[in-house]
Tab-separated table of C-alpha atoms and ligand atoms in Angstrom:
chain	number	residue	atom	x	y	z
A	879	UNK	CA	115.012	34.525	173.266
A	880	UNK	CA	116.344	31.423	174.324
A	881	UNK	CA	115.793	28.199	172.774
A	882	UNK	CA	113.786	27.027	175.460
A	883	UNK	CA	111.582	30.044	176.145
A	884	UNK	CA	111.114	30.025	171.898
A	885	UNK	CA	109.624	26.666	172.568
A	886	UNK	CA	107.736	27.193	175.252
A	887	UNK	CA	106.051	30.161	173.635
A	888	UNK	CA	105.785	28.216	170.363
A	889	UNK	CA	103.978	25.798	172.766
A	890	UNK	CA	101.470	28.368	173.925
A	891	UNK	CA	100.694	29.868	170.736
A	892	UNK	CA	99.575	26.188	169.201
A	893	UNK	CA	97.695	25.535	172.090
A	894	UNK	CA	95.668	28.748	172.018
A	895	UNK	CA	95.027	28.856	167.932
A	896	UNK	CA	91.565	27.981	167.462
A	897	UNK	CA	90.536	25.592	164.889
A	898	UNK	CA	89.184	26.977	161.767
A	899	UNK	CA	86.072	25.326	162.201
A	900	UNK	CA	84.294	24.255	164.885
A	901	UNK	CA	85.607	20.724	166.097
A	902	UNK	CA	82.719	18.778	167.522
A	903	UNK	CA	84.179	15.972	168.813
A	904	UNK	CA	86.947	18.273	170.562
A	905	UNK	CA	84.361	20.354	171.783
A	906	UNK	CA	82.104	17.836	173.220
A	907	UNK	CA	85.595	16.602	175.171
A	908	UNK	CA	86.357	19.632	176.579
A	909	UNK	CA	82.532	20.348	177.943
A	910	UNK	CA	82.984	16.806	179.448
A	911	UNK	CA	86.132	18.109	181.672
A	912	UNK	CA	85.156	21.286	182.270
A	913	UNK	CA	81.541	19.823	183.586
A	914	UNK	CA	83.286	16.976	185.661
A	915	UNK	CA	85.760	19.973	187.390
A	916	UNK	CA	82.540	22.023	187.627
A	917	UNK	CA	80.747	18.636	189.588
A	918	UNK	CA	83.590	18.032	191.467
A	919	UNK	CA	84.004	21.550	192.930
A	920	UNK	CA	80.617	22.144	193.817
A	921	UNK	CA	80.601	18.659	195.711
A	922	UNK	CA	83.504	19.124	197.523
A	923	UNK	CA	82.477	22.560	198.730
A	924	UNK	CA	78.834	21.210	199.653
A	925	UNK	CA	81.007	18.014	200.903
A	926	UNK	CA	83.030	20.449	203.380
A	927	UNK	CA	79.929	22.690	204.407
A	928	UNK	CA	78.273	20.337	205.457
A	929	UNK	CA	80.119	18.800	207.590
A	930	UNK	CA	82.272	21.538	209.049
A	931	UNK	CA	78.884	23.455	210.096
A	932	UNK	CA	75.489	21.955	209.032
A	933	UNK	CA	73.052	22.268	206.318
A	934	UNK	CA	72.099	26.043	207.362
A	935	UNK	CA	75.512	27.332	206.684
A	936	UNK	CA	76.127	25.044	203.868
A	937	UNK	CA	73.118	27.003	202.079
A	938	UNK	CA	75.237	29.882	202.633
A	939	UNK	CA	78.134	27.925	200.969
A	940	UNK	CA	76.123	27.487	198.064
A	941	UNK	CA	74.511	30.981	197.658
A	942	UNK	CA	77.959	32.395	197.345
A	943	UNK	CA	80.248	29.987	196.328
A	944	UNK	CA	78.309	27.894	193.235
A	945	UNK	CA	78.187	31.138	191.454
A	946	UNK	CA	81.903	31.731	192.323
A	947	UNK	CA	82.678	27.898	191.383
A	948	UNK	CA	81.022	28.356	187.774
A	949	UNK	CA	82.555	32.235	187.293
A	950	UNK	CA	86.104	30.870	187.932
A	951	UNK	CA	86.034	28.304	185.397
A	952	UNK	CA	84.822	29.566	182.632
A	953	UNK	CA	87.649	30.576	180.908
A	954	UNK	CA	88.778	30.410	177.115
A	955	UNK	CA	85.511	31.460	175.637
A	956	UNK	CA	83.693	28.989	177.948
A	957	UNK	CA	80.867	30.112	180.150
A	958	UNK	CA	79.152	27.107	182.538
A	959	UNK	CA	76.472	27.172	184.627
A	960	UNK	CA	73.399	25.128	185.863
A	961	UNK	CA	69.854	25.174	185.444
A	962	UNK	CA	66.422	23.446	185.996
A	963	UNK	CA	63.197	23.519	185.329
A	964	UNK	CA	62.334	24.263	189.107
A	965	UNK	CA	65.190	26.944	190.138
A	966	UNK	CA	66.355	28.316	192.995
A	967	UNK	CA	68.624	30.878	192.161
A	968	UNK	CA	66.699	33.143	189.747
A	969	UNK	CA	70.324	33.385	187.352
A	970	UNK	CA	69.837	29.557	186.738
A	971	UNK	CA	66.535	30.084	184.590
A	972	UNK	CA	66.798	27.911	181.278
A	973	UNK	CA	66.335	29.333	177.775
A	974	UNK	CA	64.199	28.174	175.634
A	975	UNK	CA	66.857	25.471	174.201
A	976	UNK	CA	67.656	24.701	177.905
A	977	UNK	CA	63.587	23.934	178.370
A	978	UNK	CA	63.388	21.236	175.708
A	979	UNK	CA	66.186	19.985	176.522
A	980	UNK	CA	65.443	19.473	179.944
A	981	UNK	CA	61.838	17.754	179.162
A	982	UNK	CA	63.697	15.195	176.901
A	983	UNK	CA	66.321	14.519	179.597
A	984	UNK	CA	62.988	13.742	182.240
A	985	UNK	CA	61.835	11.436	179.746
A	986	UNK	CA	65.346	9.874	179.070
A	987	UNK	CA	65.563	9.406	182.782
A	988	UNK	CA	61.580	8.126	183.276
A	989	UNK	CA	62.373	5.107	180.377
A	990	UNK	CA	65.237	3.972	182.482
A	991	UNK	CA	68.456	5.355	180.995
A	992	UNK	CA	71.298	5.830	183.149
A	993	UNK	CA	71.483	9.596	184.450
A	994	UNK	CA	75.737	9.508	183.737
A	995	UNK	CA	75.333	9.027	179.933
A	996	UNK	CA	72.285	11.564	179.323
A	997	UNK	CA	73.971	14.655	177.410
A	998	UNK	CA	73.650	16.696	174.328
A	999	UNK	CA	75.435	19.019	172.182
A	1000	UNK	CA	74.562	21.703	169.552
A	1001	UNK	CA	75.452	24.307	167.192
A	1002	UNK	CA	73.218	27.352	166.987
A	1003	UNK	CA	73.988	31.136	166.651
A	1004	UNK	CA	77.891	30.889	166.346
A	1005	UNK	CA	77.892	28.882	169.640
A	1006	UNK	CA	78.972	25.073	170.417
A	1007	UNK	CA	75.789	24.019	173.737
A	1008	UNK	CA	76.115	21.168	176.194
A	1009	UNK	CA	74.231	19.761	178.354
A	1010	UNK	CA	74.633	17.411	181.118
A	1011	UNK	CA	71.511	15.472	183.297
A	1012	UNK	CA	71.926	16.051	186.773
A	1013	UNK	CA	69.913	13.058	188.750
A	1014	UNK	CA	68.849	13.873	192.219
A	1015	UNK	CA	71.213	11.520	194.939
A	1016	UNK	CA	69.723	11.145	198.440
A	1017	UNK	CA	72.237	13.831	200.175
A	1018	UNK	CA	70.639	16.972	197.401
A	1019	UNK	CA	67.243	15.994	199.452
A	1020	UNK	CA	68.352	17.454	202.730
A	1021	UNK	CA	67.950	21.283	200.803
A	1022	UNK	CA	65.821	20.057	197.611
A	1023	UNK	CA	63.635	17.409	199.366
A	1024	UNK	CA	59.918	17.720	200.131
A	1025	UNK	CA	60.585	17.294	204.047
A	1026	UNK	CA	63.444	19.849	204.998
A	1027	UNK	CA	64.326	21.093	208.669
A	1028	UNK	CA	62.495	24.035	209.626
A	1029	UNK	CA	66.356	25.641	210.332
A	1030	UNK	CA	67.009	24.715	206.230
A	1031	UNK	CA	63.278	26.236	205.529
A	1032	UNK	CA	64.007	29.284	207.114
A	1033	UNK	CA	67.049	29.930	205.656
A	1034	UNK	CA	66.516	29.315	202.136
A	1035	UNK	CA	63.644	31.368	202.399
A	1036	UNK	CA	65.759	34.477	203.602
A	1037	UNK	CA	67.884	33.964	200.734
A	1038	UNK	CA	65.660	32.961	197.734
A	1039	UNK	CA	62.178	34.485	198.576
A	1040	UNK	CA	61.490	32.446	195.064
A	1041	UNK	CA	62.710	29.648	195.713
A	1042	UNK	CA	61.257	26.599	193.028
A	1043	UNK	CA	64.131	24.162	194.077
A	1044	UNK	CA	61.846	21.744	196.511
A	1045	UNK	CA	59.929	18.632	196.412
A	1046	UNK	CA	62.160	16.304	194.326
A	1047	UNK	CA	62.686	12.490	195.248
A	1048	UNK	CA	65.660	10.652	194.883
A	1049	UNK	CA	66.678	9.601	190.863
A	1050	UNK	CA	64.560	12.787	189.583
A	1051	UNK	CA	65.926	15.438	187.792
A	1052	UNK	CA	67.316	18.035	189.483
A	1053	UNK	CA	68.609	20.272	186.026
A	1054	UNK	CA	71.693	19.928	184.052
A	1055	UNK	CA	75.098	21.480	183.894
A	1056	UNK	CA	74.697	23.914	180.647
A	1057	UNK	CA	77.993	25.040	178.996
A	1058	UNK	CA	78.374	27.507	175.881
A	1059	UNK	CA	81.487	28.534	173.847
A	1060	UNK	CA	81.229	31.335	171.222
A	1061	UNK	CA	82.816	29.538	167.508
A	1062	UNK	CA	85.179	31.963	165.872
A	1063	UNK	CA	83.617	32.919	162.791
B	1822	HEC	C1	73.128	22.549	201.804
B	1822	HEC	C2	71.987	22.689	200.939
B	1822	HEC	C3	72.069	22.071	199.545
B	1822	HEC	C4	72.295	20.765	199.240
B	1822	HEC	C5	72.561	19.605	200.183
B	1822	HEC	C6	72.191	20.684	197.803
B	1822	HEC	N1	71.925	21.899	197.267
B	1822	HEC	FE1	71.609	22.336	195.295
B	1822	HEC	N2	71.409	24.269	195.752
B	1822	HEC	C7	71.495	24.819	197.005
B	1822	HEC	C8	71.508	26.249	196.901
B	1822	HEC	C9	71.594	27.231	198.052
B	1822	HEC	C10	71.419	26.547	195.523
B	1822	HEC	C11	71.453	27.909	194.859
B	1822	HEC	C12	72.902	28.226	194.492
B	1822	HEC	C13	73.046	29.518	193.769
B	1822	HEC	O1	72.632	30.554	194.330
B	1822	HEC	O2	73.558	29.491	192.645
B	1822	HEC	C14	71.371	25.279	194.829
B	1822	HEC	C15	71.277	25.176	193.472
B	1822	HEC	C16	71.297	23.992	192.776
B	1822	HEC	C17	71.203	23.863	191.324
B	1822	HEC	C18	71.161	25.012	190.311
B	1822	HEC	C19	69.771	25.269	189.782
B	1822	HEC	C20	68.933	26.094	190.724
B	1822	HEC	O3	67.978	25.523	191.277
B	1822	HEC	O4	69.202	27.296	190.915
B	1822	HEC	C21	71.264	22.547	191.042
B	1822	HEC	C22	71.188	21.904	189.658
B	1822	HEC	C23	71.404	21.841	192.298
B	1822	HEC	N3	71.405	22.737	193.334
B	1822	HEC	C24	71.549	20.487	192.409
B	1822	HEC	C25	71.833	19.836	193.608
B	1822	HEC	C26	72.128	18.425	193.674
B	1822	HEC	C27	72.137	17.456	192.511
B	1822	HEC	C28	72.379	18.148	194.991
B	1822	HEC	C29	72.802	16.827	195.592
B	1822	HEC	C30	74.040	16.260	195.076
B	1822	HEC	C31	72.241	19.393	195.736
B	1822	HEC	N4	71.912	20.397	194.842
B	1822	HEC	C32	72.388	19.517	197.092
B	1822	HEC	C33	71.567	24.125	198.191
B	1822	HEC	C34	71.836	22.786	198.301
């Protein structure tokens, strides 16, 4: 092996060693990135739906490509996803740590704090939990508003017969980006 390749894979094995016990502050940092990529990719894609062919086909955006979004980055032990009290896509449905959670971060939001800074982290069960608020902005209420076109009705009700997702104003909360990593014992 050259000396560069040697250091290169030296590199790779450091970077992949996992600490010998869990690292909070570490692990809160990486579920910040990971949710921030996760926010940015599902906005761009409901960014570029939207305006290449309208809300209808931008539901269809969604109903394939969030799942696809959150599936491609969790990697490294990671898994992310969203969830809500009110869902739409029956995956999303919050645990009962996910429930709490989400009635303190509706109260956290209701007294006024700002939607950016409301997160939290645990360890239960051999596994590091995060949790990010996500507020409702006036472009979610074109497919999670009370009034939606009758196009955006119909279609939403083809795809999610059980659909919960409806009916929130602007600065509610939608649900929260919920990320898990399994410790290493
Ligand atoms: C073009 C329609 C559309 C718009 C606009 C939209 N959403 Fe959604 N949203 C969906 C669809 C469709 C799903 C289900 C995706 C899936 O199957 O995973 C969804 C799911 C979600 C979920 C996952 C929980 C659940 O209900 O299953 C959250 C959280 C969410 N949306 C938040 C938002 C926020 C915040 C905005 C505004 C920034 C927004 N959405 C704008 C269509 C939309």
């Amino acid at each position: 092996m050259g000396m560069l390749k040697r250091s290169v894979f030296l590199a790779a094995m450091l970077s992949l060693t996992p600490p010998a016990l869990a690292d909070d502050a570490q692990l809160t940092q990486d579920a910040r990135a990971q949710t921030k990529a996760f926010a940015q990719a599902l906005q761009k894609t409901l960014k570029q739906g939207i305006q290449s062919s309208g809300p209808d086909a931008a539901i269809h955006l969604c109903n394939t490509e969030a799942p696809a979004i959150a599936a491609g980055l969790s990697q490294n032990g990671w898994q992310l996803a969203r969830t809500s009290t009110k869902i739409r896509n029956p995956d999303n449905v919050a645990d009962a740590w996910e429930q709490q959670t989400l009635a303190e971060f509706a109260q956290r939001l209701q007294a006024g704090e700002d939607p950016m800074g409301i997160e939290v982290t645990t360890i239960a069960d051999g596994e590091f939990r995060y949790m990010k608020a996500i507020p409702t902005a006036p472009l979610c209420l074109t497919c999670h508003g009370s009034q939606l076109a009758p196009s955006v009705t119909a279609k939403l009700d083809e795809l999610y017969p059980a659909d919960q997702a409806r009916g929130f104003n602007v600065g509610d909360l939608r649900g929260a980006f919920t990320l898990r990593k399994t410790l290493e014992q």
